[in-house]
């Protein structure tokens, strides 16, 4: 039986072990390397959830690039509120830059759509999205996710940067909620 953990009122069971995560992240790093070598892109990491993915991804990228961070909030508990608030922004100009957005997960697509629109309005040369996870069944917006490490079913998960009410971000594996 898979390892289970308890976070607050919910049980979660191990669904994606660390070695599978690392393999998938390295594959994304390789694809980005093939597409961007010679372009000096700006990676924009969406906090908080993408911090662990971004750290592993960037360690596997060996061409000249810059990294910056933005922060939005849209989630409460286990369902999306559908509202997007920018709580911290970029210090540097994105005008004329090849930007790669680094996101933890594309669920409904509302968050990533908001981030894309906000960057486009600032005059980027190109925008690509690199997401650690995608829940294809949950997608409600027409957004292109250029790089996806792993596609998962439409169930709530925690770990590897993703949280349940603030907890579980530090887990090195992914756990899926157990519906009782
Ligand atoms: P979207 O706007 O619905 O695409 O949601 C994107 C954001 O919701 C992500 O950046 C996550 O922070 C959060 N999120 C979506 N699904 C999950 C999940 O299963 N666990 C934890 N956070 C999630
Ligand atoms: Mg997030």
PDB file of C-alpha atoms and ligand atoms in Angstrom:
ATOM      1  CA  UNK A   1       0.000   0.000   0.000  1.00  0.00           C
ATOM      2  CA  UNK A   2       1.194   3.506  -0.813  1.00  0.00           C
ATOM      3  CA  UNK A   3       2.499   5.632   2.028  1.00  0.00           C
ATOM      4  CA  UNK A   4      -0.187   7.922   3.462  1.00  0.00           C
ATOM      5  CA  UNK A   5       0.145  11.189   5.375  1.00  0.00           C
ATOM      6  CA  UNK A   6      -2.292  13.440   7.240  1.00  0.00           C
ATOM      7  CA  UNK A   7      -2.439  17.210   6.685  1.00  0.00           C
ATOM      8  CA  UNK A   8      -5.017  18.988   8.838  1.00  0.00           C
ATOM      9  CA  UNK A   9      -8.370  17.235   8.147  1.00  0.00           C
ATOM     10  CA  UNK A  10      -7.250  15.313   5.026  1.00  0.00           C
ATOM     11  CA  UNK A  11      -5.395  12.115   4.205  1.00  0.00           C
ATOM     12  CA  UNK A  12      -3.046  11.989   1.212  1.00  0.00           C
ATOM     13  CA  UNK A  13      -1.332   9.000  -0.368  1.00  0.00           C
ATOM     14  CA  UNK A  14       2.012   8.952  -2.192  1.00  0.00           C
ATOM     15  CA  UNK A  15       1.391   9.209  -5.951  1.00  0.00           C
ATOM     16  CA  UNK A  16       4.575  10.539  -7.629  1.00  0.00           C
ATOM     17  CA  UNK A  17       7.888   9.613  -5.983  1.00  0.00           C
ATOM     18  CA  UNK A  18      10.910  11.928  -6.019  1.00  0.00           C
ATOM     19  CA  UNK A  19      12.852   9.985  -8.676  1.00  0.00           C
ATOM     20  CA  UNK A  20       9.969  10.262 -11.185  1.00  0.00           C
ATOM     21  CA  UNK A  21       9.703  13.992 -10.478  1.00  0.00           C
ATOM     22  CA  UNK A  22      13.431  14.519 -11.026  1.00  0.00           C
ATOM     23  CA  UNK A  23      13.385  12.570 -14.283  1.00  0.00           C
ATOM     24  CA  UNK A  24      10.448  14.601 -15.636  1.00  0.00           C
ATOM     25  CA  UNK A  25      11.986  17.931 -14.571  1.00  0.00           C
ATOM     26  CA  UNK A  26      15.261  17.039 -16.299  1.00  0.00           C
ATOM     27  CA  UNK A  27      13.353  16.244 -19.504  1.00  0.00           C
ATOM     28  CA  UNK A  28      11.760  19.717 -19.434  1.00  0.00           C
ATOM     29  CA  UNK A  29      15.176  21.298 -18.828  1.00  0.00           C
ATOM     30  CA  UNK A  30      16.506  19.435 -21.855  1.00  0.00           C
ATOM     31  CA  UNK A  31      13.634  20.602 -24.107  1.00  0.00           C
ATOM     32  CA  UNK A  32      14.090  24.209 -22.982  1.00  0.00           C
ATOM     33  CA  UNK A  33      17.840  23.941 -23.598  1.00  0.00           C
ATOM     34  CA  UNK A  34      17.218  22.739 -27.166  1.00  0.00           C
ATOM     35  CA  UNK A  35      14.777  25.609 -27.825  1.00  0.00           C
ATOM     36  CA  UNK A  36      16.527  28.521 -26.051  1.00  0.00           C
ATOM     37  CA  UNK A  37      20.283  28.081 -26.256  1.00  0.00           C
ATOM     38  CA  UNK A  38      21.647  31.372 -27.636  1.00  0.00           C
ATOM     39  CA  UNK A  39      18.544  33.417 -26.667  1.00  0.00           C
ATOM     40  CA  UNK A  40      19.320  34.477 -23.025  1.00  0.00           C
ATOM     41  CA  UNK A  41      15.691  34.207 -21.808  1.00  0.00           C
ATOM     42  CA  UNK A  42      14.245  35.623 -18.598  1.00  0.00           C
ATOM     43  CA  UNK A  43      12.648  32.920 -16.414  1.00  0.00           C
ATOM     44  CA  UNK A  44       9.781  34.327 -14.336  1.00  0.00           C
ATOM     45  CA  UNK A  45       8.907  32.044 -11.425  1.00  0.00           C
ATOM     46  CA  UNK A  46       5.369  32.227 -10.034  1.00  0.00           C
ATOM     47  CA  UNK A  47       5.588  32.051  -6.226  1.00  0.00           C
ATOM     48  CA  UNK A  48       4.939  30.348  -3.895  1.00  0.00           C
ATOM     49  CA  UNK A  49       4.137  26.994  -5.479  1.00  0.00           C
ATOM     50  CA  UNK A  50       6.818  26.913  -8.179  1.00  0.00           C
ATOM     51  CA  UNK A  51       9.825  27.461  -5.901  1.00  0.00           C
ATOM     52  CA  UNK A  52      10.919  23.812  -5.715  1.00  0.00           C
ATOM     53  CA  UNK A  53      10.320  23.065  -9.418  1.00  0.00           C
ATOM     54  CA  UNK A  54      12.170  26.259 -10.329  1.00  0.00           C
ATOM     55  CA  UNK A  55      15.176  25.343  -8.167  1.00  0.00           C
ATOM     56  CA  UNK A  56      15.561  21.888  -9.731  1.00  0.00           C
ATOM     57  CA  UNK A  57      14.783  23.151 -13.251  1.00  0.00           C
ATOM     58  CA  UNK A  58      17.301  25.985 -13.081  1.00  0.00           C
ATOM     59  CA  UNK A  59      20.043  23.699 -11.734  1.00  0.00           C
ATOM     60  CA  UNK A  60      19.619  21.633 -14.906  1.00  0.00           C
ATOM     61  CA  UNK A  61      19.839  24.681 -17.227  1.00  0.00           C
ATOM     62  CA  UNK A  62      23.387  25.531 -18.270  1.00  0.00           C
ATOM     63  CA  UNK A  63      23.057  28.411 -20.748  1.00  0.00           C
ATOM     64  CA  UNK A  64      23.081  32.147 -19.873  1.00  0.00           C
ATOM     65  CA  UNK A  65      19.683  33.309 -18.547  1.00  0.00           C
ATOM     66  CA  UNK A  66      18.078  35.485 -15.866  1.00  0.00           C
ATOM     67  CA  UNK A  67      15.597  34.485 -13.160  1.00  0.00           C
ATOM     68  CA  UNK A  68      12.988  36.665 -11.478  1.00  0.00           C
ATOM     69  CA  UNK A  69       9.889  36.109  -9.341  1.00  0.00           C
ATOM     70  CA  UNK A  70       6.246  37.194  -9.219  1.00  0.00           C
ATOM     71  CA  UNK A  71       3.535  36.418  -6.718  1.00  0.00           C
ATOM     72  CA  UNK A  72      -0.205  36.040  -7.244  1.00  0.00           C
ATOM     73  CA  UNK A  73      -2.882  34.495  -5.090  1.00  0.00           C
ATOM     74  CA  UNK A  74      -5.992  32.687  -6.322  1.00  0.00           C
ATOM     75  CA  UNK A  75      -6.477  29.591  -4.187  1.00  0.00           C
ATOM     76  CA  UNK A  76      -8.179  28.918  -0.870  1.00  0.00           C
ATOM     77  CA  UNK A  77      -8.351  25.367   0.499  1.00  0.00           C
ATOM     78  CA  UNK A  78      -8.832  22.753  -2.223  1.00  0.00           C
ATOM     79  CA  UNK A  79     -10.905  24.701  -4.763  1.00  0.00           C
ATOM     80  CA  UNK A  80      -9.947  27.703  -6.872  1.00  0.00           C
ATOM     81  CA  UNK A  81     -11.600  30.987  -5.923  1.00  0.00           C
ATOM     82  CA  UNK A  82     -11.324  32.097  -9.563  1.00  0.00           C
ATOM     83  CA  UNK A  83      -9.933  35.454  -8.430  1.00  0.00           C
ATOM     84  CA  UNK A  84      -6.391  36.572  -9.198  1.00  0.00           C
ATOM     85  CA  UNK A  85      -4.575  39.194  -7.135  1.00  0.00           C
ATOM     86  CA  UNK A  86      -1.038  40.303  -7.909  1.00  0.00           C
ATOM     87  CA  UNK A  87       0.695  40.630  -4.545  1.00  0.00           C
ATOM     88  CA  UNK A  88       4.294  41.194  -5.675  1.00  0.00           C
ATOM     89  CA  UNK A  89       5.659  42.230  -9.057  1.00  0.00           C
ATOM     90  CA  UNK A  90       8.769  42.352 -11.166  1.00  0.00           C
ATOM     91  CA  UNK A  91      11.566  44.831 -10.648  1.00  0.00           C
ATOM     92  CA  UNK A  92      13.093  44.437 -14.109  1.00  0.00           C
ATOM     93  CA  UNK A  93      11.724  45.352 -17.528  1.00  0.00           C
ATOM     94  CA  UNK A  94      10.383  42.487 -19.663  1.00  0.00           C
ATOM     95  CA  UNK A  95      10.165  44.647 -22.779  1.00  0.00           C
ATOM     96  CA  UNK A  96      11.663  42.867 -25.794  1.00  0.00           C
ATOM     97  CA  UNK A  97      12.566  39.797 -23.713  1.00  0.00           C
ATOM     98  CA  UNK A  98      12.031  36.109 -24.394  1.00  0.00           C
ATOM     99  CA  UNK A  99      10.174  35.137 -21.213  1.00  0.00           C
ATOM    100  CA  UNK A 100       9.606  31.639 -19.829  1.00  0.00           C
ATOM    101  CA  UNK A 101       6.986  31.548 -17.063  1.00  0.00           C
ATOM    102  CA  UNK A 102       7.719  28.857 -14.469  1.00  0.00           C
ATOM    103  CA  UNK A 103       4.518  27.662 -12.748  1.00  0.00           C
ATOM    104  CA  UNK A 104       3.774  24.820 -10.337  1.00  0.00           C
ATOM    105  CA  UNK A 105       0.525  23.621 -11.908  1.00  0.00           C
ATOM    106  CA  UNK A 106      -1.968  24.643 -14.570  1.00  0.00           C
ATOM    107  CA  UNK A 107      -5.393  23.688 -13.226  1.00  0.00           C
ATOM    108  CA  UNK A 108      -8.261  25.820 -14.624  1.00  0.00           C
ATOM    109  CA  UNK A 109      -5.685  27.981 -16.432  1.00  0.00           C
ATOM    110  CA  UNK A 110      -7.030  31.188 -14.865  1.00  0.00           C
ATOM    111  CA  UNK A 111      -3.801  32.017 -13.024  1.00  0.00           C
ATOM    112  CA  UNK A 112      -1.500  31.410 -15.970  1.00  0.00           C
ATOM    113  CA  UNK A 113      -3.805  33.345 -18.301  1.00  0.00           C
ATOM    114  CA  UNK A 114      -3.603  36.317 -15.938  1.00  0.00           C
ATOM    115  CA  UNK A 115       0.186  36.113 -15.742  1.00  0.00           C
ATOM    116  CA  UNK A 116       0.500  35.844 -19.553  1.00  0.00           C
ATOM    117  CA  UNK A 117      -1.798  38.842 -20.131  1.00  0.00           C
ATOM    118  CA  UNK A 118       0.019  40.982 -17.584  1.00  0.00           C
ATOM    119  CA  UNK A 119       3.418  40.205 -19.178  1.00  0.00           C
ATOM    120  CA  UNK A 120       2.169  40.670 -22.754  1.00  0.00           C
ATOM    121  CA  UNK A 121       0.925  44.129 -21.798  1.00  0.00           C
ATOM    122  CA  UNK A 122       4.509  44.963 -20.782  1.00  0.00           C
ATOM    123  CA  UNK A 123       5.859  44.321 -24.298  1.00  0.00           C
ATOM    124  CA  UNK A 124       7.568  40.928 -24.116  1.00  0.00           C
ATOM    125  CA  UNK A 125       9.131  39.581 -27.322  1.00  0.00           C
ATOM    126  CA  UNK A 126       7.881  36.034 -26.671  1.00  0.00           C
ATOM    127  CA  UNK A 127       6.239  34.119 -23.828  1.00  0.00           C
ATOM    128  CA  UNK A 128       6.393  30.387 -23.108  1.00  0.00           C
ATOM    129  CA  UNK A 129       4.965  28.499 -20.138  1.00  0.00           C
ATOM    130  CA  UNK A 130       6.837  25.762 -18.272  1.00  0.00           C
ATOM    131  CA  UNK A 131       4.560  24.040 -15.757  1.00  0.00           C
ATOM    132  CA  UNK A 132       5.601  21.265 -13.394  1.00  0.00           C
ATOM    133  CA  UNK A 133       2.101  19.745 -13.506  1.00  0.00           C
ATOM    134  CA  UNK A 134      -1.030  20.078 -15.601  1.00  0.00           C
ATOM    135  CA  UNK A 135      -4.556  18.781 -14.946  1.00  0.00           C
ATOM    136  CA  UNK A 136      -5.811  18.684 -18.575  1.00  0.00           C
ATOM    137  CA  UNK A 137      -9.387  17.764 -17.542  1.00  0.00           C
ATOM    138  CA  UNK A 138      -9.702  20.912 -15.408  1.00  0.00           C
ATOM    139  CA  UNK A 139      -8.655  23.406 -18.112  1.00  0.00           C
ATOM    140  CA  UNK A 140     -11.191  26.216 -18.636  1.00  0.00           C
ATOM    141  CA  UNK A 141      -9.087  28.719 -20.601  1.00  0.00           C
ATOM    142  CA  UNK A 142      -7.425  28.587 -24.004  1.00  0.00           C
ATOM    143  CA  UNK A 143      -3.834  28.695 -22.865  1.00  0.00           C
ATOM    144  CA  UNK A 144      -0.862  26.944 -24.411  1.00  0.00           C
ATOM    145  CA  UNK A 145       1.367  25.196 -21.916  1.00  0.00           C
ATOM    146  CA  UNK A 146       4.603  24.779 -23.867  1.00  0.00           C
ATOM    147  CA  UNK A 147       6.480  22.558 -21.408  1.00  0.00           C
ATOM    148  CA  UNK A 148       4.829  20.189 -18.899  1.00  0.00           C
ATOM    149  CA  UNK A 149       6.814  17.835 -16.677  1.00  0.00           C
ATOM    150  CA  UNK A 150       3.849  15.628 -15.708  1.00  0.00           C
ATOM    151  CA  UNK A 151       0.129  15.479 -16.572  1.00  0.00           C
ATOM    152  CA  UNK A 152      -2.119  14.322 -13.722  1.00  0.00           C
ATOM    153  CA  UNK A 153      -5.829  13.517 -13.168  1.00  0.00           C
ATOM    154  CA  UNK A 154      -8.169  16.146 -11.733  1.00  0.00           C
ATOM    155  CA  UNK A 155      -7.530  15.377  -8.044  1.00  0.00           C
ATOM    156  CA  UNK A 156      -6.095  17.624  -5.352  1.00  0.00           C
ATOM    157  CA  UNK A 157      -2.400  17.036  -4.645  1.00  0.00           C
ATOM    158  CA  UNK A 158       0.293  18.348  -2.282  1.00  0.00           C
ATOM    159  CA  UNK A 159       4.076  18.306  -2.173  1.00  0.00           C
ATOM    160  CA  UNK A 160       7.057  19.582  -4.172  1.00  0.00           C
ATOM    161  CA  UNK A 161       6.013  23.197  -3.601  1.00  0.00           C
ATOM    162  CA  UNK A 162       2.247  22.680  -3.702  1.00  0.00           C
ATOM    163  CA  UNK A 163       0.264  23.140  -0.517  1.00  0.00           C
ATOM    164  CA  UNK A 164      -2.968  22.364   1.264  1.00  0.00           C
ATOM    165  CA  UNK A 165      -3.819  25.520   3.249  1.00  0.00           C
ATOM    166  CA  UNK A 166      -0.142  26.387   3.541  1.00  0.00           C
ATOM    167  CA  UNK A 167       1.147  22.933   4.507  1.00  0.00           C
ATOM    168  CA  UNK A 168       2.952  20.253   2.516  1.00  0.00           C
ATOM    169  CA  UNK A 169       5.128  22.460   0.295  1.00  0.00           C
ATOM    170  CA  UNK A 170       8.299  20.949   1.751  1.00  0.00           C
ATOM    171  CA  UNK A 171       7.475  17.345   0.753  1.00  0.00           C
ATOM    172  CA  UNK A 172       9.873  15.985  -1.875  1.00  0.00           C
ATOM    173  CA  UNK A 173       7.252  13.612  -3.353  1.00  0.00           C
ATOM    174  CA  UNK A 174       3.704  14.308  -4.606  1.00  0.00           C
ATOM    175  CA  UNK A 175       0.723  13.034  -2.597  1.00  0.00           C
ATOM    176  CA  UNK A 176      -2.901  12.811  -3.794  1.00  0.00           C
ATOM    177  CA  UNK A 177      -5.897  13.432  -1.528  1.00  0.00           C
ATOM    178  CA  UNK A 178      -7.739  10.300  -0.379  1.00  0.00           C
ATOM    179  CA  UNK A 179     -11.493  10.718  -0.666  1.00  0.00           C
ATOM    180  CA  UNK A 180     -13.194   8.905   2.196  1.00  0.00           C
TER     181      UNK A 180
HETATM  182  P1  LIG B   1      -5.621  27.716 -11.837  1.00  0.00           P
HETATM  183  O1  LIG B   1      -5.672  29.214 -11.816  1.00  0.00           O
HETATM  184  O2  LIG B   1      -6.974  27.104 -11.570  1.00  0.00           O
HETATM  185  O3  LIG B   1      -4.966  27.127 -13.056  1.00  0.00           O
HETATM  186  O4  LIG B   1      -4.805  27.282 -10.557  1.00  0.00           O
HETATM  187  C1  LIG B   1      -3.463  27.442 -10.493  1.00  0.00           C
HETATM  188  C2  LIG B   1      -3.006  27.517  -9.054  1.00  0.00           C
HETATM  189  O5  LIG B   1      -3.852  26.800  -8.165  1.00  0.00           O
HETATM  190  C3  LIG B   1      -1.658  26.845  -8.955  1.00  0.00           C
HETATM  191  O6  LIG B   1      -0.623  27.774  -9.167  1.00  0.00           O
HETATM  192  C4  LIG B   1      -1.660  26.276  -7.566  1.00  0.00           C
HETATM  193  O7  LIG B   1      -1.140  27.204  -6.654  1.00  0.00           O
HETATM  194  C5  LIG B   1      -3.114  26.030  -7.252  1.00  0.00           C
HETATM  195  N1  LIG B   1      -3.499  24.603  -7.407  1.00  0.00           N
HETATM  196  C6  LIG B   1      -4.178  24.033  -8.432  1.00  0.00           C
HETATM  197  N2  LIG B   1      -4.366  22.712  -8.244  1.00  0.00           N
HETATM  198  C7  LIG B   1      -3.766  22.427  -7.059  1.00  0.00           C
HETATM  199  C8  LIG B   1      -3.602  21.199  -6.308  1.00  0.00           C
HETATM  200  O8  LIG B   1      -4.032  20.092  -6.666  1.00  0.00           O
HETATM  201  N3  LIG B   1      -2.925  21.328  -5.134  1.00  0.00           N
HETATM  202  C9  LIG B   1      -2.420  22.509  -4.665  1.00  0.00           C
HETATM  203  N4  LIG B   1      -2.545  23.663  -5.338  1.00  0.00           N
HETATM  204  C10 LIG B   1      -3.215  23.630  -6.519  1.00  0.00           C
HETATM  205 MG1  LIG B   2       0.668  28.639  -7.672  1.00  0.00          MG
END
